[in-house]
Coordinates of C-alpha atoms and ligand atoms in Angstrom, one line a residue:
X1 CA 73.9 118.0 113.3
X2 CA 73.9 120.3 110.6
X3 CA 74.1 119.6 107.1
X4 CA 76.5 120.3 104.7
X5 CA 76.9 119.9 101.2
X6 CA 80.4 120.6 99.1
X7 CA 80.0 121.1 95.5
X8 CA 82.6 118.2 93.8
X9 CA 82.3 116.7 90.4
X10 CA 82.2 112.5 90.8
X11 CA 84.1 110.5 89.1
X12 CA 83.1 109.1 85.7
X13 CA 82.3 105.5 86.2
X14 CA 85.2 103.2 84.5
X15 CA 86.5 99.6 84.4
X16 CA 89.6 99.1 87.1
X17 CA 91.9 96.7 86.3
X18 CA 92.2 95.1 89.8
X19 CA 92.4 91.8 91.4
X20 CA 90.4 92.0 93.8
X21 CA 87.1 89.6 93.7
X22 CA 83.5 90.4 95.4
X23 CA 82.2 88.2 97.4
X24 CA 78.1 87.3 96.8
X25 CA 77.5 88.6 100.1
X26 CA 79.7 92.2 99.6
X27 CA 77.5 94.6 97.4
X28 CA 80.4 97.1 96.5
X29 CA 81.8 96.9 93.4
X30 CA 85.2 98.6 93.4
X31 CA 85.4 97.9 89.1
X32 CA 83.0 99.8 88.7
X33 CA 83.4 102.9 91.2
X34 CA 87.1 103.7 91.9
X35 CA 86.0 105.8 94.4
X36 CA 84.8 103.2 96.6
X37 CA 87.2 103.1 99.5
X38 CA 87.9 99.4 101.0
X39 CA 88.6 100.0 104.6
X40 CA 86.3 103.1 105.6
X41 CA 82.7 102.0 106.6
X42 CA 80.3 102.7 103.2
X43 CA 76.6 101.6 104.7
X44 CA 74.5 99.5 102.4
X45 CA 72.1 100.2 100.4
X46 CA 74.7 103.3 99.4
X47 CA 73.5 105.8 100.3
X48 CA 74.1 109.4 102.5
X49 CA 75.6 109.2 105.8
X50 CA 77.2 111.3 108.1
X51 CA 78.3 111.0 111.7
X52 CA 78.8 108.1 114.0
X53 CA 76.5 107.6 116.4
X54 CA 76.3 105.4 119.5
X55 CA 79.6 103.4 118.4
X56 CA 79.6 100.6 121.4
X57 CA 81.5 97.7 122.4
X58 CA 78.3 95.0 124.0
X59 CA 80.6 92.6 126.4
X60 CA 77.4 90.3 126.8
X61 CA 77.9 89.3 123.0
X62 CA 81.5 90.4 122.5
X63 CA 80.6 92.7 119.7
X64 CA 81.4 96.0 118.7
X65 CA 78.0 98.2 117.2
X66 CA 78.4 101.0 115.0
X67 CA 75.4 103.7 114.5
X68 CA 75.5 106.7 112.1
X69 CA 73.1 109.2 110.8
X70 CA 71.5 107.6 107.3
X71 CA 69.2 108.9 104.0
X72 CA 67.0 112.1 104.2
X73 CA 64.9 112.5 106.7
X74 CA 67.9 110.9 109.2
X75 CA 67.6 107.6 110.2
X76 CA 70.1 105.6 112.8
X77 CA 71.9 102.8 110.4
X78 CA 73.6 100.4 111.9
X79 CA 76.2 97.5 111.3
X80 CA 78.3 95.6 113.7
X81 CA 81.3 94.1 113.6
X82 CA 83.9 91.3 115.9
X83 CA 86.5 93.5 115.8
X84 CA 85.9 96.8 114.4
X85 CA 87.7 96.1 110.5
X86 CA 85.0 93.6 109.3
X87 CA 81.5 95.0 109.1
X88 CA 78.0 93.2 108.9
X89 CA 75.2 95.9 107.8
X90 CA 72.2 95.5 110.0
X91 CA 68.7 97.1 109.0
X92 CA 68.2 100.8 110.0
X93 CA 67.9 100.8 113.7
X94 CA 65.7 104.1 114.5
X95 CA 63.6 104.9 112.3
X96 CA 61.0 108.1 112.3
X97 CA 58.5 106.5 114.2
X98 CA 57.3 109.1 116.4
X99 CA 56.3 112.8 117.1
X100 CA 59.4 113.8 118.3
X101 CA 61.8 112.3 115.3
X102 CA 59.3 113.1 112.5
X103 CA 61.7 115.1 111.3
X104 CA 64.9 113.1 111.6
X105 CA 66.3 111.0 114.4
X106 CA 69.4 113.1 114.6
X107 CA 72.7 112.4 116.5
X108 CA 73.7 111.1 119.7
X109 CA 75.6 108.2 121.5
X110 CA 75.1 104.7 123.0
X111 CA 75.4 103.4 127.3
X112 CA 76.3 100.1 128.1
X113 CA 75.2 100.6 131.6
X114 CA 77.2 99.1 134.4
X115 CA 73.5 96.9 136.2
X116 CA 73.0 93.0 135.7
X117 CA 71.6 93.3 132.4
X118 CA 74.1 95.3 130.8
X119 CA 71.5 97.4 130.1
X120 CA 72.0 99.6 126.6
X121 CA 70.5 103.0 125.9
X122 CA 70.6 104.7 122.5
X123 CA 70.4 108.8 123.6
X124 CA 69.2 110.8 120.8
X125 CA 68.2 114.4 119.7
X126 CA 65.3 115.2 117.7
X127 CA 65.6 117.2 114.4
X128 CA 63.9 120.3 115.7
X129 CA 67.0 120.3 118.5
X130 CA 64.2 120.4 121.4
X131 CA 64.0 116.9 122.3
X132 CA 66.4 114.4 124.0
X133 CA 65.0 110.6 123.8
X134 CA 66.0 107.2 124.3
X135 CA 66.1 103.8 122.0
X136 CA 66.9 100.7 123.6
X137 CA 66.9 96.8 122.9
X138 CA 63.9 95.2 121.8
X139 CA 66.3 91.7 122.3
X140 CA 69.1 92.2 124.8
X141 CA 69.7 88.7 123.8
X142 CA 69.5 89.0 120.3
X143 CA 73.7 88.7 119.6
X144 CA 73.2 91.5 116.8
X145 CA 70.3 94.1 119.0
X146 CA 68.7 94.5 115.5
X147 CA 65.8 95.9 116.9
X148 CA 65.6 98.7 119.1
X149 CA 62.4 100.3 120.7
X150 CA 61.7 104.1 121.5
X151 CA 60.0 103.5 125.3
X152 CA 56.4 105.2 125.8
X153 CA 57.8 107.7 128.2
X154 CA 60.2 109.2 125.6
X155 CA 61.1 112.2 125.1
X156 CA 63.6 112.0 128.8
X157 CA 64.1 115.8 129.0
X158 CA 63.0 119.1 126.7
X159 CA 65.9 121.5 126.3
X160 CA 67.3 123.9 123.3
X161 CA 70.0 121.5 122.8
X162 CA 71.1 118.9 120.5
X163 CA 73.3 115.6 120.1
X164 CA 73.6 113.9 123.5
X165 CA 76.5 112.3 125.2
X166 CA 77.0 109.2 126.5
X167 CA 75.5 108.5 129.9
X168 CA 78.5 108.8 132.6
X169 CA 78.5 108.3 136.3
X170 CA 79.6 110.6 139.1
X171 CA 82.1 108.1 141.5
X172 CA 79.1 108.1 143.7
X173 CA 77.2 106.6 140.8
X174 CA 74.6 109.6 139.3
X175 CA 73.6 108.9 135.8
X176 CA 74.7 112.5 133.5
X177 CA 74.3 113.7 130.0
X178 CA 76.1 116.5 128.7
X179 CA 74.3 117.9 125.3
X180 CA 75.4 120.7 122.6
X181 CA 74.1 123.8 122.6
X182 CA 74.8 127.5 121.1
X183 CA 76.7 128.6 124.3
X184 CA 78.4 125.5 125.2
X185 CA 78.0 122.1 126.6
X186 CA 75.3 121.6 129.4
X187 CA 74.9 118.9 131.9
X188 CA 72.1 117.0 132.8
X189 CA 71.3 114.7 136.0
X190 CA 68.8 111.5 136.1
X191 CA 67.5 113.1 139.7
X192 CA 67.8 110.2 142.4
X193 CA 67.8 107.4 139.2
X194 CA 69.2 104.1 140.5
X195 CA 68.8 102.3 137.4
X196 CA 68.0 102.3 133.8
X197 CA 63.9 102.2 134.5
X198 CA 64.7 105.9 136.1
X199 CA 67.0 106.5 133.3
X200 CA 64.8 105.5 130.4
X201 CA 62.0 106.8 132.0
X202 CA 59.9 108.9 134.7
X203 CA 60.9 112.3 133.8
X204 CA 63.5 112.4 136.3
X205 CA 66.5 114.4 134.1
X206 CA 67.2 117.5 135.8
X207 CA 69.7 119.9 133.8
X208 CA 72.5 121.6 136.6
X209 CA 73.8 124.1 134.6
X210 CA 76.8 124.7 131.9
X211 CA 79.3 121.7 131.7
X212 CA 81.8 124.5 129.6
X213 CA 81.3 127.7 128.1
X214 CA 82.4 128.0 124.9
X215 CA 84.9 130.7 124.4
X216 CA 83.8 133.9 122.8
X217 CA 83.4 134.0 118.5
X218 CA 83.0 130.0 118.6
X219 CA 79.6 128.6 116.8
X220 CA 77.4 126.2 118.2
X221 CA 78.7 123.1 120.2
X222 CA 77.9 120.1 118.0
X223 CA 77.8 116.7 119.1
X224 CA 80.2 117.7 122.0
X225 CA 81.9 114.3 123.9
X226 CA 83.3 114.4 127.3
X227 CA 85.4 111.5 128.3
X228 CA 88.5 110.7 130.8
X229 CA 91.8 110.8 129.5
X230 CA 93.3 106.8 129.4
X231 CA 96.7 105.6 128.4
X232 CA 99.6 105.2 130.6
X233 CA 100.9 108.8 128.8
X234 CA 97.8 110.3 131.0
X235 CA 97.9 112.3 134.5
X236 CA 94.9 110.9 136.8
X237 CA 92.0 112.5 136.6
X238 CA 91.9 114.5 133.1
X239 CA 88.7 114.7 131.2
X240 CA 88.3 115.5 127.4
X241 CA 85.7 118.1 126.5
X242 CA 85.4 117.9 122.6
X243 CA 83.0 120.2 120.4
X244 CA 82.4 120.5 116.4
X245 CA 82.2 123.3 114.6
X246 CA 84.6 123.5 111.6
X247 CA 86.5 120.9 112.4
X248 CA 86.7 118.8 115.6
X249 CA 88.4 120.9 118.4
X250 CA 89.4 119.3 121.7
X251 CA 90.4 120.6 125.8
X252 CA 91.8 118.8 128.6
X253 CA 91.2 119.7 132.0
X254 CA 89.8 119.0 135.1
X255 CA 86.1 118.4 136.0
X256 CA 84.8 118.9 139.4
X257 CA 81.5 116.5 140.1
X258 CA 80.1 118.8 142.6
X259 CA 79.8 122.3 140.8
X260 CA 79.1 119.8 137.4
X261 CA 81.7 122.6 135.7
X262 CA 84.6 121.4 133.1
X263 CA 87.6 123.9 133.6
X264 CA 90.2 123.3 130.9
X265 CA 93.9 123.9 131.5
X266 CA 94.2 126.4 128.6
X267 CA 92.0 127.1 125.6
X268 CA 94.2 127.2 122.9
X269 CA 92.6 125.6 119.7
X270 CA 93.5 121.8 119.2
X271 CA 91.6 119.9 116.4
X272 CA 91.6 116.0 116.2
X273 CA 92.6 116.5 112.6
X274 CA 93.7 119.4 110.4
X275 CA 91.2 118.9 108.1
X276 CA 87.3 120.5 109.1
X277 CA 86.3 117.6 106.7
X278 CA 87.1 115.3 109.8
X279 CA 84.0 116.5 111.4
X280 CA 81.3 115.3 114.5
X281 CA 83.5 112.7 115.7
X282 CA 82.2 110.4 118.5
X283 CA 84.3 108.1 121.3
X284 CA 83.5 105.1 123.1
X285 CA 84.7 102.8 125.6
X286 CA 85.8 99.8 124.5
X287 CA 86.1 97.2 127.6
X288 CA 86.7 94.0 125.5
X289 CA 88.7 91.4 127.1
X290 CA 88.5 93.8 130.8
X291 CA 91.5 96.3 129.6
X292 CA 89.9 99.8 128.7
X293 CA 90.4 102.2 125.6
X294 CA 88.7 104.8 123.9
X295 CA 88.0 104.6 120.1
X296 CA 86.8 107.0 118.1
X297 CA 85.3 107.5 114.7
X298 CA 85.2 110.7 112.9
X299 CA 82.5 111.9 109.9
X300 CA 85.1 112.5 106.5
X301 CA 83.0 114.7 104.9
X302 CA 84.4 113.7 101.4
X303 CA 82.1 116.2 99.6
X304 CA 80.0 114.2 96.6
X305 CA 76.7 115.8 96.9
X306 CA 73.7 114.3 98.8
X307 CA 71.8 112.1 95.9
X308 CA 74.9 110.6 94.3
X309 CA 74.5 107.0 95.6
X310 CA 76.8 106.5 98.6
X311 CA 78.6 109.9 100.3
X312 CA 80.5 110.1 103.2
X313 CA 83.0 107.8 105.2
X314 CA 83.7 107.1 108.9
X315 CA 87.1 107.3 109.2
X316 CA 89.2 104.4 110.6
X317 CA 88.7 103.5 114.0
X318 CA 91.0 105.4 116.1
X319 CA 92.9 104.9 119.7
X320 CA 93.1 108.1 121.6
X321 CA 95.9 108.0 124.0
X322 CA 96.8 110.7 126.5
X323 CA 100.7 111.0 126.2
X324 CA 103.0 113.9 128.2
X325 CA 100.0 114.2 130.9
X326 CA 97.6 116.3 129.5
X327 CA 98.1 115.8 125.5
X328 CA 96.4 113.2 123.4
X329 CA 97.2 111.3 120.2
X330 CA 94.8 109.6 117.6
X331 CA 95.9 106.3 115.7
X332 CA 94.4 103.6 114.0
X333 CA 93.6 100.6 115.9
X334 CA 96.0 98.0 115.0
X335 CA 93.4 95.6 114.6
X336 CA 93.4 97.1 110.9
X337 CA 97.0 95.6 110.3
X338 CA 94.9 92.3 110.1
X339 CA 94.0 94.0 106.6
X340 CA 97.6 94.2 105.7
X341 CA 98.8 91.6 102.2
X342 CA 101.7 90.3 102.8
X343 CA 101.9 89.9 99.1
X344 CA 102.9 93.1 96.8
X345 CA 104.8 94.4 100.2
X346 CA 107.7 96.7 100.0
X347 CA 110.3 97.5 102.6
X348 CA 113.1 100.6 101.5
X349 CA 115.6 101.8 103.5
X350 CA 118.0 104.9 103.7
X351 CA 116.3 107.3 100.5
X352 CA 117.3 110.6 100.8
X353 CA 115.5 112.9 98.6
X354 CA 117.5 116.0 97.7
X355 CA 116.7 117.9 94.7
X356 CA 114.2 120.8 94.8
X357 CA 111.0 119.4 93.2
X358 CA 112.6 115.8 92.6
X359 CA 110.1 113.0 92.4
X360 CA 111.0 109.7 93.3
X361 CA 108.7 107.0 92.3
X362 CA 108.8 103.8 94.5
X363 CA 108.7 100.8 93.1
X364 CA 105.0 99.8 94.4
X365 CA 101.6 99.8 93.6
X366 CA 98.2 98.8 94.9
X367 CA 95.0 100.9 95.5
X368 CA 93.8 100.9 99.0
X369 CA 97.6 100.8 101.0
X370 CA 99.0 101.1 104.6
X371 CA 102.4 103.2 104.8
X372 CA 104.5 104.0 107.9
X373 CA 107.8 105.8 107.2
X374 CA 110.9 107.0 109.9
X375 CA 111.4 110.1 108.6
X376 CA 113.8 113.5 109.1
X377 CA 112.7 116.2 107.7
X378 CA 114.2 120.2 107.6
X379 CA 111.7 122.1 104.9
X380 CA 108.1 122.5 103.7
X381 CA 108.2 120.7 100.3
X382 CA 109.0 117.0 101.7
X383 CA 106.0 114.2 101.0
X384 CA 104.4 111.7 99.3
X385 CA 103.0 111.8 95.9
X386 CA 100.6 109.3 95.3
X387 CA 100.1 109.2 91.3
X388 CA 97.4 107.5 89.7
X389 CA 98.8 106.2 86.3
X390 CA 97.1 107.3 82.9
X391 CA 95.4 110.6 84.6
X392 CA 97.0 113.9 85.2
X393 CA 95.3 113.7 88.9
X394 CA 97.9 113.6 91.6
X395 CA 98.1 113.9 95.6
X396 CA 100.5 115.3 97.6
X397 CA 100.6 114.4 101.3
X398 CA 103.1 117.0 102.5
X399 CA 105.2 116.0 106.0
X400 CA 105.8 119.2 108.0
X401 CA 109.5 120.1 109.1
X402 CA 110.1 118.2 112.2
X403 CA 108.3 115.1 112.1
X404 CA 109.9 112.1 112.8
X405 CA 107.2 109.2 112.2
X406 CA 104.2 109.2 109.1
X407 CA 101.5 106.8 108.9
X408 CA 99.6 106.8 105.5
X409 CA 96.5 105.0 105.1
X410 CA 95.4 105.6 101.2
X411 CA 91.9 104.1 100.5
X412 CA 90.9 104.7 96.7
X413 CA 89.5 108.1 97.0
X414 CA 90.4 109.1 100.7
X415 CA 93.6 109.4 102.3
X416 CA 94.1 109.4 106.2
X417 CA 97.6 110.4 107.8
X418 CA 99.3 110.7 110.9
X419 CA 102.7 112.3 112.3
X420 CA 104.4 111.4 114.8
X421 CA 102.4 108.4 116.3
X422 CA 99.2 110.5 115.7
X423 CA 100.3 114.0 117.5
X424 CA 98.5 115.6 114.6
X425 CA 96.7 113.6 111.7
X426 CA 95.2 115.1 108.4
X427 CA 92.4 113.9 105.7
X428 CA 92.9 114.4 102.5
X429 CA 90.4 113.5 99.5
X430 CA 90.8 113.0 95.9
X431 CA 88.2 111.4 92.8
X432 CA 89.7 108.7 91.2
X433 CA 90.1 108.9 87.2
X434 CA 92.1 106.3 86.1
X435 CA 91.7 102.9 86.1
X436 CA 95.3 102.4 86.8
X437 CA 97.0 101.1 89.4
X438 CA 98.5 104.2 92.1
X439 CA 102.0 104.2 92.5
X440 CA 103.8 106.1 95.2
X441 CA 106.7 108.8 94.9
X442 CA 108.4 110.5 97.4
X443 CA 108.6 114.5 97.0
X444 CA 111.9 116.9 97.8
X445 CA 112.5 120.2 98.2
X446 CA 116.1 120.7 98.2
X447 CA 116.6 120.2 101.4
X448 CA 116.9 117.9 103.9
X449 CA 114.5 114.9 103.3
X450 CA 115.3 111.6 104.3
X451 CA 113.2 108.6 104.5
X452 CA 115.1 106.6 106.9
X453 CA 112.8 103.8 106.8
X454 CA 109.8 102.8 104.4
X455 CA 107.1 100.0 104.8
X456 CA 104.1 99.8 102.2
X457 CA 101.6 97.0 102.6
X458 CA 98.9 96.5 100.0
X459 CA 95.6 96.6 102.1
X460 CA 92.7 94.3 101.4
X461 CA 89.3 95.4 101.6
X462 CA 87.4 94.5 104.6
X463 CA 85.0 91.6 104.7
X464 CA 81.7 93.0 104.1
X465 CA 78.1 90.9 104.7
X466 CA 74.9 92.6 103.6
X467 CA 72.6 89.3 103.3
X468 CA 70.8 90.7 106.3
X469 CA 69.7 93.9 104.3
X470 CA 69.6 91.9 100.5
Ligands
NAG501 C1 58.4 117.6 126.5 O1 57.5 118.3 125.7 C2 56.4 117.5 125.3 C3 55.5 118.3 124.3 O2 55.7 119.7 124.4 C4 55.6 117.1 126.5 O3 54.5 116.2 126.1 C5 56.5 116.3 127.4 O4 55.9 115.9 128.6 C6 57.8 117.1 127.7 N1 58.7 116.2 128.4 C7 59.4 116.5 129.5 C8 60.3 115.5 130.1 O5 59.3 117.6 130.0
NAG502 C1 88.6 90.3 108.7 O1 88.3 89.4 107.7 C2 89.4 88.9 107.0 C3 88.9 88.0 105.9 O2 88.0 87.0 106.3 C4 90.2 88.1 108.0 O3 91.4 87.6 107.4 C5 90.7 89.0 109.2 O4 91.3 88.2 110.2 C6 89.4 89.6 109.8 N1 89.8 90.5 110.9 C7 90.8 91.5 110.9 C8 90.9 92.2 112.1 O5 91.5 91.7 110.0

């Protein structure tokens, strides 16, 4: 995973007039930084982090696990949670502890294998992009897998290739890895493995060729992901093949197991989100309760430069759903409505905004807030503003012509929406100046721009326990 580092001024530090209290447990301080953001995962102690990693659902503890790359030289941080909304921050689970991660344990994904143990396997790639290896449980029965070890037979397979996969079976149960590289995604096969003592170790990975080419004029493959397509929206049998590169850009198509070759049904450019800032995302299977769905987690690179106490947010946890057979939709879980006050909330109905630059200002205010409007809209200049009182600083969220449906999700300093249950989704990023409350207005362009129906619910933070790591 490469770095990147945005030039962006922070916010001064000022009082905000809020109600919210800390708990002794919850390190974050949202008085003191208004840029804190209440809903995205911020690791403690604050400090740099980038992508998700290994994100995991354990069914022998009924927990969900959340990895992501940590501090300078990378590290694996980790916190896990019940239900994926309320976090408990573990101590850093990889550490640079060996030759191969001297430099940085860089990114990868996390197994829950399908054997009697439920056996879990971190796959990693080494900073210097040569190096695949493996982390596992020091516990399995510890219910939090604080510890994890990096087994003597490490690394599993040398390649020029970076930010492994999940480990996926073939239907006639071969263990595969597909991994980034500059030309595409390649595939890898644990050679005649029947279990996770072949998997983890023996030198048994063999690499069969290209999973998918990347098409001509596209960068490197960065933390690719290749999953099947679920939701009742789906056709049998299609397979997402994701890359990052500016942005997160997805296919769908159909992979035969034989020739180990991903053929997508057309390569026209799709991105998770239309922002590049939504970057190095990462899926999982979640198996919780025996239904099955795919989350995923995105890096929001929000641009405060490395060294500035915390920077960088995983975005909410998000459902992809295949609808119309071969599309797909991201949308927060609706666990995260659990976050939702039913205090300060606001219902409208029926505003039609008409004038050519006409601001509307809604009678509501909070600072970390859940929207979803019904919505008809005929030009370009039809939003939300979202005003913070006593500063000049404004955002607009702009709704493009056609959409029926918007999701808003405005967390102090980052701002996550959705159109038309997730067809398309953007990030959006702001600093925070005032120590105000933000109020909400609605934006019109003259012509039609109608918000048929308008529901704003204050959000509280999650619950956040650090006594492990104080
Ligand atoms: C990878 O390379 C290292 C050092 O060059 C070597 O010790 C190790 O055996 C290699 N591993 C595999 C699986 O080829
Ligand atoms: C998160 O914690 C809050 C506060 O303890 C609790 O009300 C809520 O049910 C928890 N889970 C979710 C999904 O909101």
């Amino acid at each position: 995973m490469k770095l990147f580092v945005l030039a962006t001024l922070i916010a001064p530090h000022a009082t905000y007039a809020t109600s919210m209290h800390r708990t002794s447990s919850d390190p974050r301080d949202f008085d003191a930084d208004l840029n804190m953001p209440g809903f995205h995962f911020v690791p403690f102690p604050f400090d740099w982090q980038n992508d998700p990693n290994g994100p995991l659902y354990d069914p022998v503890h009924d927990k969900y696990h959340l990895f992501y790359q940590y501090q300078t030289p990378r590290l694996w941080g980790h916190a896990v949670s019940d239900d994926m909304v309320n976090w408990s921050q573990l101590p850093v689970a990889v550490g640079t502890d060996a030759w191969y991660d001297a430099g940085g344990v860089f990114s990868g994904s996390g197994t829950v294998l399908d054997d009697e143990d439920q056996s879990v396997v971190l796959t990693i790639s080494s900073s210097d992009n040569r190096e695949i290896f493996v982390a596992v449980p020091k516990d399995r029965s510890d219910p939090n897998l604080v510890e994890w070890v990096l087994p003597d037979s490490n690394p599993i397979y040398n390649t020029t290739a970076r930010d492994p996969t999940e480990i996926f079976q073939t239907t006639d149960g071969r263990y595969r890895i597909a991994d980034g590289t500059a030309e595409g995604s390649e595939l890898w096969e644990c050679s005649g493995c029947e279990g996770v003592d072949d998997i983890v170790g023996g030198h048994k990975w063999e690499k069969i060729g290209m999973l998918q080419s990347k098409v001509e004029g596209q960068g490197y493959w960065e933390c690719p992901d290749f999953f099947p397509l679920l939701g009742d929206g789906a056709d049998e049998d299609v397979w997402v093949s994701k890359f990052s590169n500016t942005g997160d850009h997805w296919y769908t198509g159909a992979y035969d197991e034989d020739t180990g070759v991903f053929t997508p049904f057309d390569t026209e450019d799709r991105m998770y989100d239309q922002n590049t800032a939504f970057y190095a995302s990462k899926t999982f299977l979640d198996s919780r309760g025996g239904k099955e769905r795919r989350i995923l987690w995105g890096w929001l690179i929000s641009g405060k430069p490395e060294g500035s106490g915390w920077e960088g947010l995983q975005s909410v946890p998000r459902l992809v759903e295949g609808i119309e057979g071969t599309m797909l939709t991201t949308y927060p879980i609706p666990e995260l409505e659990g976050l939702r006050e039913e205090e300060g909330a606001a219902k409208f109905e029926d505003l039609a905004i008409r004038e050519d630059g006409e601001v509307k200002q809604l009678d509501f205010e909070g600072r970390m807030f859940d929207v979803e409007a019904e919505v008809e809209v005929e030009g370009d200049g039809c939003g939300f503003r979202v005003l913070w009182d006593g500063a000049d600083a404004h955002l607009d969220v702009m709704i493009d012509k056609g959409t029926t449906s918007v999701r808003m999700l405005v967390d102090s300093s980052v701002v996550e929406t959705f159109f038309n249950g997730g067809r398309t989704s953007r990030t959006q990023f702001t600093q925070v100046t005032s120590k105000e409350s933000v109020k909400v207005g609605l934006l019109g362009d003259g012509k039609v721009c109608n918000f048929n129906s308008l529901n704003l619910w204050k959000m509280s933070p999650y619950k956040f326990d650090a006594t492990m790591v104080q």
